[in-house]
Tab-separated table of C-alpha atoms and ligand atoms in Angstrom:
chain	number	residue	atom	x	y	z
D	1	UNK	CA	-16.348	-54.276	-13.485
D	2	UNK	CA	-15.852	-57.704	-12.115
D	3	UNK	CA	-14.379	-60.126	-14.778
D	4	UNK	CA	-17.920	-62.005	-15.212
D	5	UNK	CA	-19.524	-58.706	-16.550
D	6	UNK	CA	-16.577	-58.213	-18.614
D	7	UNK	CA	-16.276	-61.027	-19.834
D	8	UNK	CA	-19.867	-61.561	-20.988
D	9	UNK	CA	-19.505	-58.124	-22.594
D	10	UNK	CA	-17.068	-59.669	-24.593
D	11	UNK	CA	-18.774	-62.370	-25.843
D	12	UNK	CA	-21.253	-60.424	-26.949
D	13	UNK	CA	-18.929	-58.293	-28.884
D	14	UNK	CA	-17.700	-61.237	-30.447
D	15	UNK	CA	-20.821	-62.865	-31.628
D	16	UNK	CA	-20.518	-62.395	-35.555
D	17	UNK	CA	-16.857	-62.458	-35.876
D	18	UNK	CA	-14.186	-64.999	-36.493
D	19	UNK	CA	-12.238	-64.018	-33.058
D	20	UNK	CA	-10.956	-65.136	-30.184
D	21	UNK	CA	-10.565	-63.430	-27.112
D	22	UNK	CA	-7.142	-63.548	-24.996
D	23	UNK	CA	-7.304	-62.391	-21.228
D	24	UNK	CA	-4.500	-60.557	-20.757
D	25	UNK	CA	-3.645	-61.428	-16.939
D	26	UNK	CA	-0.303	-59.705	-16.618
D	27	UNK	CA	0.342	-58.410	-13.098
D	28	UNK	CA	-2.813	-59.938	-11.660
D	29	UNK	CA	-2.812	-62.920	-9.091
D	30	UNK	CA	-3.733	-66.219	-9.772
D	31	UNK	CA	-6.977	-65.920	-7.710
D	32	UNK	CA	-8.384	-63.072	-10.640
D	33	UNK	CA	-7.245	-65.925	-13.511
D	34	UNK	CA	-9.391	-68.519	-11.424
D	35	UNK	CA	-12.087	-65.836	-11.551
D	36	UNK	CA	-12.287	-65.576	-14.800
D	37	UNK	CA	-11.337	-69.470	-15.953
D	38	UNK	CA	-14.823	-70.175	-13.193
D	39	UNK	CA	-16.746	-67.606	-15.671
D	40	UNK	CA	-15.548	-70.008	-18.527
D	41	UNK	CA	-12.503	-68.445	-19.795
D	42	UNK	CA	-9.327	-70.526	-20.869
D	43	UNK	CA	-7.101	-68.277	-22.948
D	44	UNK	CA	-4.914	-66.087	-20.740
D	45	UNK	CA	-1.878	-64.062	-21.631
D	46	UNK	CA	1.437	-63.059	-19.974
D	47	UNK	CA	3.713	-60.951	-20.882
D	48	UNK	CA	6.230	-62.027	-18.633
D	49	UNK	CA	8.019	-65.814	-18.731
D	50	UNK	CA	8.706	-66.364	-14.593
D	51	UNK	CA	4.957	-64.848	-13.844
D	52	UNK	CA	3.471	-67.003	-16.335
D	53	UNK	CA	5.167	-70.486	-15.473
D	54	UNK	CA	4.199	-69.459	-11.450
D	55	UNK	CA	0.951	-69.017	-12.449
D	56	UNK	CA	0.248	-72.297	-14.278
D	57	UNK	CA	1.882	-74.077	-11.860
D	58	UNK	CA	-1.061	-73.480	-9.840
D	59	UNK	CA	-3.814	-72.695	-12.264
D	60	UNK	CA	-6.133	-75.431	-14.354
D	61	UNK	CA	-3.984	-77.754	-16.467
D	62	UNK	CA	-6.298	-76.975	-19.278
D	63	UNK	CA	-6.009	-73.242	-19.600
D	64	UNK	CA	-4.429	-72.153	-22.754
D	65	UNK	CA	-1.395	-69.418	-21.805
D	66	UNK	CA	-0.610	-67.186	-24.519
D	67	UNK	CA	3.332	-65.901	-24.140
D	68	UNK	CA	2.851	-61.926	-25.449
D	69	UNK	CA	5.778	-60.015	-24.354
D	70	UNK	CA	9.617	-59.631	-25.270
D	71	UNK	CA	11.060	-63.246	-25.114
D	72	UNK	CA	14.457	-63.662	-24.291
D	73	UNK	CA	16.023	-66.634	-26.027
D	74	UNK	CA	17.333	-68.510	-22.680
D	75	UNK	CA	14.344	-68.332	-20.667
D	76	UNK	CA	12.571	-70.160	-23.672
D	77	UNK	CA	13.052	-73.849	-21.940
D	78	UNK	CA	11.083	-72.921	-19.065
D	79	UNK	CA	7.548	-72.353	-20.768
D	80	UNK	CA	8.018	-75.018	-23.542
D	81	UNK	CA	6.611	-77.676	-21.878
D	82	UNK	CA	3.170	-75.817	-22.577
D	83	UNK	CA	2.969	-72.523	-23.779
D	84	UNK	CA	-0.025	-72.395	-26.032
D	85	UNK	CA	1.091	-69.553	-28.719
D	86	UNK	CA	3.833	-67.545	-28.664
D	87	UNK	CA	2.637	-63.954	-30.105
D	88	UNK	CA	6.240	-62.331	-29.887
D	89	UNK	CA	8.663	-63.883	-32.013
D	90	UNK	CA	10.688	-61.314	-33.597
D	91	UNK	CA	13.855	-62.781	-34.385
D	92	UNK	CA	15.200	-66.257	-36.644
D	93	UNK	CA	17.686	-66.583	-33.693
D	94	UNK	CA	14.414	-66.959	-31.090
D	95	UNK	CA	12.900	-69.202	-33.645
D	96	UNK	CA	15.595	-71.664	-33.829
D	97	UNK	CA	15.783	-71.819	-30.115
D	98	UNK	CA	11.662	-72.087	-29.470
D	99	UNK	CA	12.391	-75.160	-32.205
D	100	UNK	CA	15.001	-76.646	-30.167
D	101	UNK	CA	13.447	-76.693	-26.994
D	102	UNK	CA	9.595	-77.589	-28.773
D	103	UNK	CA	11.780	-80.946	-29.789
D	104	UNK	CA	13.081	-81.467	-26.274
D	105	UNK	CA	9.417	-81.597	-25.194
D	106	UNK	CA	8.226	-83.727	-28.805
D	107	UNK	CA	5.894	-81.299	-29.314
D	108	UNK	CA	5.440	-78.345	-31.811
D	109	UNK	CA	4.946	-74.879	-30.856
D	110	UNK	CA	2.610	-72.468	-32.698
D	111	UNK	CA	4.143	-69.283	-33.377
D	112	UNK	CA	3.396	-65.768	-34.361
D	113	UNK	CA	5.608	-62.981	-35.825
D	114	UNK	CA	5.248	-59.659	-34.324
D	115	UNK	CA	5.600	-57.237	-36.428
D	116	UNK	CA	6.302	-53.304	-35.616
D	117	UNK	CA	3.106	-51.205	-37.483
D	118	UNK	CA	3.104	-48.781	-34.916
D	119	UNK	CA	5.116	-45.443	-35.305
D	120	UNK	CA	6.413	-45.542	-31.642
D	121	UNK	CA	10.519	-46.037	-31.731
D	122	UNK	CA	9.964	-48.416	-28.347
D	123	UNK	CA	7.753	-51.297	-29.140
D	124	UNK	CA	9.349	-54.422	-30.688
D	125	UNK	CA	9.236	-56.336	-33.620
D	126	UNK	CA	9.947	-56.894	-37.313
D	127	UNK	CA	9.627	-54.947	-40.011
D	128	UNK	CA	7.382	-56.227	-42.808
D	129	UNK	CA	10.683	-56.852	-44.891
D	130	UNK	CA	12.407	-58.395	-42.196
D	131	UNK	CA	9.030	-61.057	-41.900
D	132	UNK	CA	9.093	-61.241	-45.469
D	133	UNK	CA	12.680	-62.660	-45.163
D	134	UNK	CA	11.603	-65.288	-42.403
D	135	UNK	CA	9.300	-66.574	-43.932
D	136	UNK	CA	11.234	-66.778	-47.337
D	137	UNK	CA	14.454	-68.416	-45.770
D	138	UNK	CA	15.320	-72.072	-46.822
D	139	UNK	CA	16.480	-72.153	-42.826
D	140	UNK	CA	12.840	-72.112	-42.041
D	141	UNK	CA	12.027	-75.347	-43.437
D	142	UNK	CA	14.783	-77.196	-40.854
D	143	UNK	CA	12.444	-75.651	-37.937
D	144	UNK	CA	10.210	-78.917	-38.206
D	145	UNK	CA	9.376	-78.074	-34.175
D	146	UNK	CA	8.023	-74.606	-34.776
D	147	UNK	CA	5.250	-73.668	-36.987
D	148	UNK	CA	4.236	-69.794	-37.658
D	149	UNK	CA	0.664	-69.597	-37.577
D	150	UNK	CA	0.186	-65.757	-37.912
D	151	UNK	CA	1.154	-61.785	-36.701
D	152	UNK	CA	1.098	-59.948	-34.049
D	153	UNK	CA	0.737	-56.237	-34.002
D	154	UNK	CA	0.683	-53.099	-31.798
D	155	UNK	CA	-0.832	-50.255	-33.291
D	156	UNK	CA	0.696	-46.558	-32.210
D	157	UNK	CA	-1.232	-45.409	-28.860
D	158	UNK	CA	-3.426	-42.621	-30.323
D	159	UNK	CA	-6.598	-41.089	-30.084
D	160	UNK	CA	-6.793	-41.326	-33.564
D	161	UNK	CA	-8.680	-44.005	-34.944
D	162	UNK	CA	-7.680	-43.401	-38.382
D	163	UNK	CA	-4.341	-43.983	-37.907
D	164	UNK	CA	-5.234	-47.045	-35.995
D	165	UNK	CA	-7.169	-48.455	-38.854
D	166	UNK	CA	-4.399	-47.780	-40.812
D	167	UNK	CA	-1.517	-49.878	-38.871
D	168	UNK	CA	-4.276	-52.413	-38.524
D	169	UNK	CA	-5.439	-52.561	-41.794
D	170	UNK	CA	-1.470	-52.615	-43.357
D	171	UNK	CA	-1.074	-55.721	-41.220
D	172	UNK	CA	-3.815	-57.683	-42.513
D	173	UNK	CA	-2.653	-56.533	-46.244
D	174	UNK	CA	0.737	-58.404	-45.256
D	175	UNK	CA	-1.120	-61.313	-43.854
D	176	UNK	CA	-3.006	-61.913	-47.101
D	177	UNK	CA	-0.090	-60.995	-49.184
D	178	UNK	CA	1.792	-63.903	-47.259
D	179	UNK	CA	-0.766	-66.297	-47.036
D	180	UNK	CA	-0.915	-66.216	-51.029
D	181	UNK	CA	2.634	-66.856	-51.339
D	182	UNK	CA	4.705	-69.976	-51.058
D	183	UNK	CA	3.231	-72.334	-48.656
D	184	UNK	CA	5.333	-74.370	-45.900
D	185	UNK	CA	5.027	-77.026	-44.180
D	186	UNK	CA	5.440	-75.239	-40.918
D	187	UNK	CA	4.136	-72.035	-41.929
D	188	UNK	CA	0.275	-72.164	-41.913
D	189	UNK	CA	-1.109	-68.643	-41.810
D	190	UNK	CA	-4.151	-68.239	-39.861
D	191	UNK	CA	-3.878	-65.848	-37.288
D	192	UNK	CA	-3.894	-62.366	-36.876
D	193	UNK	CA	-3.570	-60.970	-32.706
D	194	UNK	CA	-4.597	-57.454	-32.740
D	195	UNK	CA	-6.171	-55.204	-30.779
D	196	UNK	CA	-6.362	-54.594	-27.049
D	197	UNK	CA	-8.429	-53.087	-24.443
D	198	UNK	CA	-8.206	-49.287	-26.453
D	199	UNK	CA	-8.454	-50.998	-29.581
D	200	UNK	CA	-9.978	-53.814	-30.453
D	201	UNK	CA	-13.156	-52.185	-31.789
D	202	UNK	CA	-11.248	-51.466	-34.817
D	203	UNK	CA	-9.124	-54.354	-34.661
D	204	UNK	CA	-11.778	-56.688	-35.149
D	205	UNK	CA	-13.200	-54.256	-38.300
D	206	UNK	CA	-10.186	-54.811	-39.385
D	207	UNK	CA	-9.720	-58.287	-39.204
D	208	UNK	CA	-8.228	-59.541	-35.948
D	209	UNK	CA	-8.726	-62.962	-34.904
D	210	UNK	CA	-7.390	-62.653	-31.619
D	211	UNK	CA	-7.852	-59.545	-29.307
D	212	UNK	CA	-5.610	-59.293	-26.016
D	213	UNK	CA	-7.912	-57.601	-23.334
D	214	UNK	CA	-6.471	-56.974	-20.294
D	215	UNK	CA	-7.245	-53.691	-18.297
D	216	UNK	CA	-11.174	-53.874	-19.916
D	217	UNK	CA	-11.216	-57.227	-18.209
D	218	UNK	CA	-9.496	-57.305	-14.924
D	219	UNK	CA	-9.128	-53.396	-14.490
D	220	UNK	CA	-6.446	-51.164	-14.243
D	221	UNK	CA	-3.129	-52.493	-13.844
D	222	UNK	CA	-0.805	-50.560	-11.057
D	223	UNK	CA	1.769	-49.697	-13.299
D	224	UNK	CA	-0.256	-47.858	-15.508
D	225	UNK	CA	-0.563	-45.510	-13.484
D	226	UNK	CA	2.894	-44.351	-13.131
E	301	LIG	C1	-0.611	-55.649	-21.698
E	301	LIG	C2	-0.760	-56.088	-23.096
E	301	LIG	C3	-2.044	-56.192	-23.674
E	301	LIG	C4	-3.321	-55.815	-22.966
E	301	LIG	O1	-3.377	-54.445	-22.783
E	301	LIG	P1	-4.728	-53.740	-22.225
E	301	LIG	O2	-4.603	-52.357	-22.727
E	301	LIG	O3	-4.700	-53.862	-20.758
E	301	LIG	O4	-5.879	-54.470	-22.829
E	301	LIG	C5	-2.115	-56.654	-24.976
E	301	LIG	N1	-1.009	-56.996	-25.676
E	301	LIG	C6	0.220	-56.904	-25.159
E	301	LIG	C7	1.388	-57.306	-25.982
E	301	LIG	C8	0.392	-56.445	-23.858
E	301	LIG	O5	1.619	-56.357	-23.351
């Protein structure tokens, strides 16, 4: 399916819920993004820091790039300038450097934790304890450059749906559990990214205010195949 088709597939799905749709352009070229940015698409996600600074140095100034894979701590400085969201924060140490570097470029930097739901060893993220702490620690409050908006989540790659809707469904517990706790200044919970291409269906039953669609968007990627 070309992205257009996709895309307006998409929207469609959409109509009705509170969620917003991420185009997950990992591995594809710039020309695809332009594709899909000429179709009226602005959110786009990367997984990967060096792809997605090469691509926006040659993409629309006003698309919105969504940072969703592993971030290592020193390549931070090179996508502060204007990442949009960061979905993968999974570490205070990360957080303190996104701050830093949000200051250098006077600006603050909307963040979410990702938490681990799924019951693969591989996948990052926090525990639900180890979020708990984050969000409890007085350290938080000096982070006046970073604010957490929200989770991230991966649910287990499964055929079955019920186990799915179970990750899904124990992240949105947390996220309501937090949200009624202690407020911050810099911690403003109003985001939940799950779901992707396999997915999302039950994410957004569940709750999800962002989805990250790649492969139902732009296709197969060539290293899913291997
Ligand atoms: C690649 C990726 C996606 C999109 O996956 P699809 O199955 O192609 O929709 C979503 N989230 C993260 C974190 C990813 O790395």
């Amino acid at each position: 399916m070309v992205p257009e088709a996709a895309l307006k597939k998409f929207q469609q799905e959409l109509q009705g819920f509170e969620c917003k749709l991420i185009a997950v352009s990992k591995t594809y070229p710039p020309e695809k993004i332009q594709d899909a940015y000429d179709c009226g698409q602005r959110a786009f996600g990367e997984n990967k820091v060096q792809e997605m600074v090469s691509k926006a140095e040659v993409l629309p100034e006003d698309i919105e790039w969504h940072l969703i894979g592993h971030l290592q701590s020193n390549k931070v400085k090179y996508i502060a300038p204007f990442v949009h969201l960061i979905h993968s924060v999974d570490s205070v140490k990360l957080l303190q450097e996104v701050n830093k570097q949000a200051s250098k470029n006077q600006r603050i930097i909307p963040c979410l934790l990702q938490i681990h739901i799924a019951e693969e060893e591989t996948k990052f993220g926090l525990s639900f304890q180890e979020a708990r702490e984050i969000l409890n620690s007085s350290l938080l409050e000096e982070l006046q450059h970073v604010r957490i908006t929200g989770f991230m989540g991966m649910a287990t790659n499964t055929s079955d749906h019920e186990q799915v809707r179970k990750e899904f469904r124990q992240l949105k517990n947390f996220y309501q559990e937090c949200k009624a706790l202690h407020p911050k200044v810099n911690v403003q919970l109003s985001e939940l990214s799950m779901g992707m291409s396999g997915d999302y269906r039950i994410a957004l039953e569940e709750g999800s205010t962002m989805i990250r669609i790649g492969s139902a968007i732009f296709g197969a990627r060539d290293y899913d195949k291997v």
